[in-house]
Coordinates of C-alpha atoms in Angstrom, one line a residue:
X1 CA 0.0 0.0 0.0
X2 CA 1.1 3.8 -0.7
X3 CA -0.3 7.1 0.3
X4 CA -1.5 9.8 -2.4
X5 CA -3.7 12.5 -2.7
X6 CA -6.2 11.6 -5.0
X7 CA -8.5 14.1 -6.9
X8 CA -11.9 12.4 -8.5
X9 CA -14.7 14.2 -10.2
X10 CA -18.6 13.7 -8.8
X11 CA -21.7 13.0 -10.5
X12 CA -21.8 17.0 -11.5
X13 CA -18.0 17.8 -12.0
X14 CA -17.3 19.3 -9.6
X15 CA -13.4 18.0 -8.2
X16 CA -12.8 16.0 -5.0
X17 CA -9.1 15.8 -3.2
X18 CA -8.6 13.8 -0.3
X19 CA -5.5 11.7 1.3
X20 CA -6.1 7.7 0.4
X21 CA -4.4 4.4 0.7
X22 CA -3.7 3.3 -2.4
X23 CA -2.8 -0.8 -3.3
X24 CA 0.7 -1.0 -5.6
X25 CA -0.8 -2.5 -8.2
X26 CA -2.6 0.9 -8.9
X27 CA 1.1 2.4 -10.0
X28 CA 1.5 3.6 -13.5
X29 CA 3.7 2.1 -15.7
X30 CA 7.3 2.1 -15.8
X31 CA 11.1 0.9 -15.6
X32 CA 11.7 2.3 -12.1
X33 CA 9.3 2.3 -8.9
X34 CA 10.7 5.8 -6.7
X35 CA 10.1 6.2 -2.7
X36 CA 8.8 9.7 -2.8
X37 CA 10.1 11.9 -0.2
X38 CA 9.6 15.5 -1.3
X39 CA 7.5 16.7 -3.6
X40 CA 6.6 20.8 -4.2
X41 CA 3.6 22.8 -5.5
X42 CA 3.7 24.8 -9.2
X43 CA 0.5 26.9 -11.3
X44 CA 0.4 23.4 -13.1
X45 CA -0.4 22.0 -9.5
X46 CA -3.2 24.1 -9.0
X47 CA -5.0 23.4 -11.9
X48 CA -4.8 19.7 -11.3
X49 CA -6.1 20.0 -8.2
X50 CA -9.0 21.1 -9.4
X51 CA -10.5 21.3 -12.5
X52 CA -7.6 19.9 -14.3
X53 CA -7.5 22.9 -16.7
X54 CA -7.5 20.6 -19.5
X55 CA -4.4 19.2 -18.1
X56 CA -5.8 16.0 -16.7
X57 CA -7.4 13.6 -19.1
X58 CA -8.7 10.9 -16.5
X59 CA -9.9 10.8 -13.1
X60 CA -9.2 9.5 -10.5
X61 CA -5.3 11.6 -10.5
X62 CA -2.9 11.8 -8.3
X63 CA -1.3 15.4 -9.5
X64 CA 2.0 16.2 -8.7
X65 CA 4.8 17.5 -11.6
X66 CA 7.4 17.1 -9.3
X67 CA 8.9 14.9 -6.7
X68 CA 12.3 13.7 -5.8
X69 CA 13.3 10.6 -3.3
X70 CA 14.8 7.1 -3.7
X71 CA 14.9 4.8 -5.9
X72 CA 13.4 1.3 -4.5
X73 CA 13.6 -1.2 -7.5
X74 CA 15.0 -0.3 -11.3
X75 CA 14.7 -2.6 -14.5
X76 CA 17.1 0.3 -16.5
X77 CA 21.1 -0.3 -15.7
X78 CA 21.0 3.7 -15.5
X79 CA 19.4 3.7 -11.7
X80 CA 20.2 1.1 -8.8
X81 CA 18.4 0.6 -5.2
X82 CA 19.3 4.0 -3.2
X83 CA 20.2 6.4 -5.8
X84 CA 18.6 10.0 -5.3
X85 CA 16.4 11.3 -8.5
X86 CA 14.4 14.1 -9.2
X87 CA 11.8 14.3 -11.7
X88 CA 10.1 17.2 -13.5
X89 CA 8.1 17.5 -16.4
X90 CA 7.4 15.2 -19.0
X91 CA 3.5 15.5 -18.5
X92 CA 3.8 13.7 -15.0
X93 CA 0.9 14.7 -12.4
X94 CA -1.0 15.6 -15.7
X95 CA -1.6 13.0 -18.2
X96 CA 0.0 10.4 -15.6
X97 CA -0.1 10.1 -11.7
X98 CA 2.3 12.2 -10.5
X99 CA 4.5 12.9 -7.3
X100 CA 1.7 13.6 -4.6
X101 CA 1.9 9.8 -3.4
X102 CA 5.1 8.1 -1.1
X103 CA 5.4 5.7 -4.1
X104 CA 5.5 6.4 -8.0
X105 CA 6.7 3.9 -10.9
X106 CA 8.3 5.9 -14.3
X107 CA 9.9 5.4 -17.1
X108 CA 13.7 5.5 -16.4
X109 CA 14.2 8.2 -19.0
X110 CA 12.6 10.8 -17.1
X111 CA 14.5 11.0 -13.9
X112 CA 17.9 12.4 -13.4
X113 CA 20.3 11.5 -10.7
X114 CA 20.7 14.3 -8.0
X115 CA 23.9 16.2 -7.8
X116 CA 26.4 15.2 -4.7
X117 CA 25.5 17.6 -2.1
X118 CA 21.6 18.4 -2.9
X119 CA 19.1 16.8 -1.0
X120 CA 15.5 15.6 -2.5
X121 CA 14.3 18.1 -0.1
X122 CA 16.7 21.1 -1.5
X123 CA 15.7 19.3 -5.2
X124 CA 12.4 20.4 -4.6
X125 CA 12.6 23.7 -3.2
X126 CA 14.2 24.0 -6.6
X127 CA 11.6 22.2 -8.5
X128 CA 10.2 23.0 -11.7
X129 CA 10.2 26.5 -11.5
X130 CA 13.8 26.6 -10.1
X131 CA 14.9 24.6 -13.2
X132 CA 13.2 26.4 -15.1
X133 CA 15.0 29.8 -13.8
X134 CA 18.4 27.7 -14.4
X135 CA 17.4 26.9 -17.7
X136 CA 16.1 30.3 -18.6
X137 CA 19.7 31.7 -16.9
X138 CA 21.9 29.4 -18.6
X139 CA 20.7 30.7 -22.1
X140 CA 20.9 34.0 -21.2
X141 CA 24.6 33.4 -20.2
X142 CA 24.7 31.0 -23.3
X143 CA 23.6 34.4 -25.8
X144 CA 26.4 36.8 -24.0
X145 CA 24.7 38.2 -20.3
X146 CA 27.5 39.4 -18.4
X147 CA 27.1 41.3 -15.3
X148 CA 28.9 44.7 -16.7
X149 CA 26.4 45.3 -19.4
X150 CA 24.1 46.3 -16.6
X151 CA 20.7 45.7 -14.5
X152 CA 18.9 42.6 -15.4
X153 CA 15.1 42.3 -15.2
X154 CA 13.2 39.5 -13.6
X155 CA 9.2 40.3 -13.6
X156 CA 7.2 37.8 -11.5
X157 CA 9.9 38.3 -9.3
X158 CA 8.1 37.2 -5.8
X159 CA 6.7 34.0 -7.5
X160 CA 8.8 30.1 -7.6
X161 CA 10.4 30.4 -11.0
X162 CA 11.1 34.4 -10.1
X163 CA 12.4 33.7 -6.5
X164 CA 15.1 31.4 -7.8
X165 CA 16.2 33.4 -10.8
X166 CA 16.8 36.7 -8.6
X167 CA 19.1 34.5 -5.6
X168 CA 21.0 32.9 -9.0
X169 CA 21.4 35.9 -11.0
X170 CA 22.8 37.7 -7.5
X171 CA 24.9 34.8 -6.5
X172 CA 26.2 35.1 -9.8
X173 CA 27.3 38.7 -9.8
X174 CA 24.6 40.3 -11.8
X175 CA 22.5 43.7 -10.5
X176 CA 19.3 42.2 -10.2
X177 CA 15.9 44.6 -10.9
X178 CA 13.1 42.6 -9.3
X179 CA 9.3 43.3 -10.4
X180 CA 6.6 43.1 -8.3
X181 CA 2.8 44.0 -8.2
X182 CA 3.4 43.8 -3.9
X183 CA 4.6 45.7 -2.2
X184 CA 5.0 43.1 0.8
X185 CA 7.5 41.5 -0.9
X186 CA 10.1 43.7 -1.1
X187 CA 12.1 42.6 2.0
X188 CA 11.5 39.0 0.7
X189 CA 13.2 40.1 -2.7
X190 CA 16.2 42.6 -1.5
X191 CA 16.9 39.5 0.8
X192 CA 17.5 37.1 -2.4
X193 CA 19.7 39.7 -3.6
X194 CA 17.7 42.0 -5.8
X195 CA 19.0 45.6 -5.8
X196 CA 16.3 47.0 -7.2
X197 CA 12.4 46.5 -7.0
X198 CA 10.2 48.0 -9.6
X199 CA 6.9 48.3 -9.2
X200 CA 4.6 46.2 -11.3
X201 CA 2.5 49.6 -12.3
X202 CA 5.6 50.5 -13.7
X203 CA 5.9 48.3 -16.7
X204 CA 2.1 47.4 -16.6
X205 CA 1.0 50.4 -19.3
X206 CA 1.0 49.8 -22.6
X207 CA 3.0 52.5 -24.7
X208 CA 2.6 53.0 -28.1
X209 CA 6.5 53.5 -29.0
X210 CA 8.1 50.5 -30.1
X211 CA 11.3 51.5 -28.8
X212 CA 11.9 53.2 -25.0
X213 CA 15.6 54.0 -23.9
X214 CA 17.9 51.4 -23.7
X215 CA 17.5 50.2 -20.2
X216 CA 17.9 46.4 -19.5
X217 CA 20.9 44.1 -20.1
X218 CA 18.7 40.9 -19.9
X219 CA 15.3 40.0 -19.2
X220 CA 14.0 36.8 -17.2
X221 CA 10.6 37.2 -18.2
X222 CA 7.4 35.1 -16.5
X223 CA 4.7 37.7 -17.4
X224 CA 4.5 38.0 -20.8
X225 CA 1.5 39.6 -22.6
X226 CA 1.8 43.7 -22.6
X227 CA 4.3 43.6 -20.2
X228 CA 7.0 41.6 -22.2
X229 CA 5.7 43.8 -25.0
X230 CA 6.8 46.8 -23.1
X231 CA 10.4 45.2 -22.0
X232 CA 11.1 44.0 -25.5
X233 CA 11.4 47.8 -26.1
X234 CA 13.5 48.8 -23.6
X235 CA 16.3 45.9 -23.8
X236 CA 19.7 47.4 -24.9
X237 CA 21.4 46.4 -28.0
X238 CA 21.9 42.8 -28.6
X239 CA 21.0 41.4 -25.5
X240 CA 18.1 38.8 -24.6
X241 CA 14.8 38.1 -23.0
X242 CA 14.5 34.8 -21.9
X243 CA 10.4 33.8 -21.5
X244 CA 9.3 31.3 -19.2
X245 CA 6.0 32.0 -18.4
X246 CA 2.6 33.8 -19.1
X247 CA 0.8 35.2 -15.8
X248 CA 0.0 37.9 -17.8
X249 CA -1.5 36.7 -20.7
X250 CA -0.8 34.7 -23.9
X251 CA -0.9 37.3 -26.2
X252 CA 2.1 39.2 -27.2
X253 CA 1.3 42.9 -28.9
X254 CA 4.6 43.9 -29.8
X255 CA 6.7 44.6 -33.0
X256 CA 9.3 43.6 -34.9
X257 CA 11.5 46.6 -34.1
X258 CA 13.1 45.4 -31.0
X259 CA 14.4 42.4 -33.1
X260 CA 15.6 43.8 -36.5
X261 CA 17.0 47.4 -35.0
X262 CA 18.1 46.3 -31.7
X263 CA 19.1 43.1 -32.4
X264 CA 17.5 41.9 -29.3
X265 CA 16.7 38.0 -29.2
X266 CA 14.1 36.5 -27.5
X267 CA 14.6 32.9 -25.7
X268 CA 11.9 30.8 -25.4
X269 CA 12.1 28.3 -22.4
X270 CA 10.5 25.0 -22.1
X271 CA 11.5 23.1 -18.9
X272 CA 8.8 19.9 -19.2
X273 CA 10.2 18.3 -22.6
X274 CA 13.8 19.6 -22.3
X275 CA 16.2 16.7 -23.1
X276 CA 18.3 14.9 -20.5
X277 CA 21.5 17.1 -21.0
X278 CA 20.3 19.7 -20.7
X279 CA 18.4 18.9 -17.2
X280 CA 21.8 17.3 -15.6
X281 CA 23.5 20.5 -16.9
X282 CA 21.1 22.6 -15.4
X283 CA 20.7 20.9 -11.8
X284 CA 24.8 20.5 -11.9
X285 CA 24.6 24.4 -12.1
X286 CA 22.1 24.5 -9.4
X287 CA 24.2 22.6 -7.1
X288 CA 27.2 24.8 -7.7
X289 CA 25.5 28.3 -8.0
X290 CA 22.4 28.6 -5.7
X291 CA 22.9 30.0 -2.3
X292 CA 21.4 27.3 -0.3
X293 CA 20.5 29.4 3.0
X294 CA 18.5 31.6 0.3
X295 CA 16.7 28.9 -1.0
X296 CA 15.4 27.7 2.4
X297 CA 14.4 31.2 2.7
X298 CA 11.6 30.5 0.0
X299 CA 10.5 27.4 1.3
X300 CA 7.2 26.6 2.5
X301 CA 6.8 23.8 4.2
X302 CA 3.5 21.6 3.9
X303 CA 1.8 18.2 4.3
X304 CA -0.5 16.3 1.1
X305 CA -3.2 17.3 3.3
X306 CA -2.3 21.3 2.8
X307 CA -2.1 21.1 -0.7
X308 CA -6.1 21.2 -1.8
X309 CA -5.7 24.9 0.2
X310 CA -2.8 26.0 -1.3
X311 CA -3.3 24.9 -5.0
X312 CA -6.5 27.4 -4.6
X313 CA -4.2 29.8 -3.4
X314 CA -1.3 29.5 -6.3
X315 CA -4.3 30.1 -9.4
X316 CA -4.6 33.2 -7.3
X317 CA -1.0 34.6 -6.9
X318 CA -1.2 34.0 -3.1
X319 CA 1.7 32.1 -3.0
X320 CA 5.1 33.4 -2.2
X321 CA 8.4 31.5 -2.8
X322 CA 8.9 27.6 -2.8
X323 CA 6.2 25.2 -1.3
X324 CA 7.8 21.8 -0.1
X325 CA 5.3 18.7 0.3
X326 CA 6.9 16.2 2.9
X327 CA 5.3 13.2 2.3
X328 CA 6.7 11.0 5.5
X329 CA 4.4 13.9 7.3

């Protein structure tokens, strides 16, 4: 028997989530069967905790795109009994049972093994929105950032994939400018390192010049919509924008001016079907670069019976930093 949280759909629709034991032979699919220890809580989360946002094909789920813990038995030569894995993406805790469960079974070519010195715990106060920040700061360093060209921008700053970017980006040397629609957070941001906090308002109106003084030497961008619109236009020559997310809508109004008289490039960043290299990359970085005592900083901590709460919470932006599920609690 394993524990998960289970969501299931009544007569009506509407969504159900409650903490059940579940037999083994209820495990997806896979080459290797993981002992869950941590697991976390992204936007993606939320959904599936609820309506399924047209992630979730099947009920009953067990959400969850994220978990790290211990391998228990592996058919692939890659993984052995004990080794320490992480796992995000790859439509896990969508279209499959995910990590919200002490026991999970995957295919062996999802998981990668965690770098000496991080701990499944630290793994997932990273998660997939600290990967994600890695990913979207590795390209950025990968297309010429370098801390004397100047401030760079990280809007969404207070949210998971925005907390981690502005501790790596300071840990790394760079003059961070965090943005932020609250004002709360401040303290919370200068503490990760950010030098600057601009006010959401700030970048939130929608100007009709396609090109504003040069002002940014990178971008980090999980907003999109207007608001990317509005940085494209004020990135100096040359440099990038990486985008990772779209709080702020799907929609991009902008130009091609930015691009083909400023030369500036825009990065997009998928973490969920990224390729194996580039994830051991990335969490190699993460193990070497992230301030550690800042990352517990953003940490959360919380039980599968917390998570119904706080996935409402998350769809409404009422979540700050990282959110750790301990599932031995």
């Amino acid at each position: 028997m394993f524990r998960a949280l289970v969501v299931e759909k009544d007569a009506e629709g509407t969504p159900h989530a409650e903490v059940r034991e579940l037999d083994e032979s209820l495990l997806p699919e896979g080459d290797v069967t993981v002992r869950v220890e941590f697991s976390t809580l992204n936007y993606k989360d939320g959904l599936c905790l609820g309506s399924g946002g047209g992630l979730v094909k099947t009920w009953p789920h067990v959400p969850g795109v994220d978990f790290a813990g211990v391998v228990e038995t592996s058919a692939d030569p890659r993984f052995a009994p004990g080794d320490r894995v992480v796992l995000t993406g790859w439509r896990v805790g969508e279209i499959r049972w995910g990590g919200y469960a002490t026991k999970t079974r995957v295919r062996a070519d999802w998981l990668v093994k965690l770098p000496e010195g991080l701990t499944t715990r630290a793994a997932m106060a990273v998660g997939t929105a600290g990967l994600t920040a890695m990913l979207a700061v590795n390209a950025l360093k990968d297309h010429g950032l370098q801390p004397e060209r100047g401030e760079v921008l990280v809007t969404g700053a207070a949210g998971g994939v925005g907390s981690v970017a502005t501790a790596l980006l300071a840990a790394l040397g760079y003059q961070v400018a965090a943005v932020t629609g609250r004002p709360e957070t401040e303290g919370y941001l200068r503490d990760l390192g950010a030098a600057r906090i601009v006010p959401r308002a700030d970048l939130a109106e929608t100007v009709k010049r396609p090109l504003e003084s040069e002002t940014w030497a990178g971008c980090v961008d999980a907003v999109g919509g207007a608001m990317l619109a509005r940085i494209l236009g004020q990135m100096k020559y040359g440099v990038s924008v990486a985008a990772v997310g779209l709080a702020g809508g799907a929609a991009l109004p902008a130009t091609v001016i930015p691009f083909i008289l400023r030369g500036v490039n825009l990065l997009g960043i998928d973490s969920v079907m990224r390729p194996i290299p580039d994830r051991v990359r990335a969490w190699d970085r993460i193990a070497a670069d992230l301030p550690m005592a800042k990352l517990e900083a953003m940490v959360r901590p919380a039980t599968l019976q917390d998570l119904p709460a706080l996935g409402a919470a998350i769809l409404k932006g009422g979540v700050q930093g990282r959110v750790v599920v301990d599932l031995s609690a």
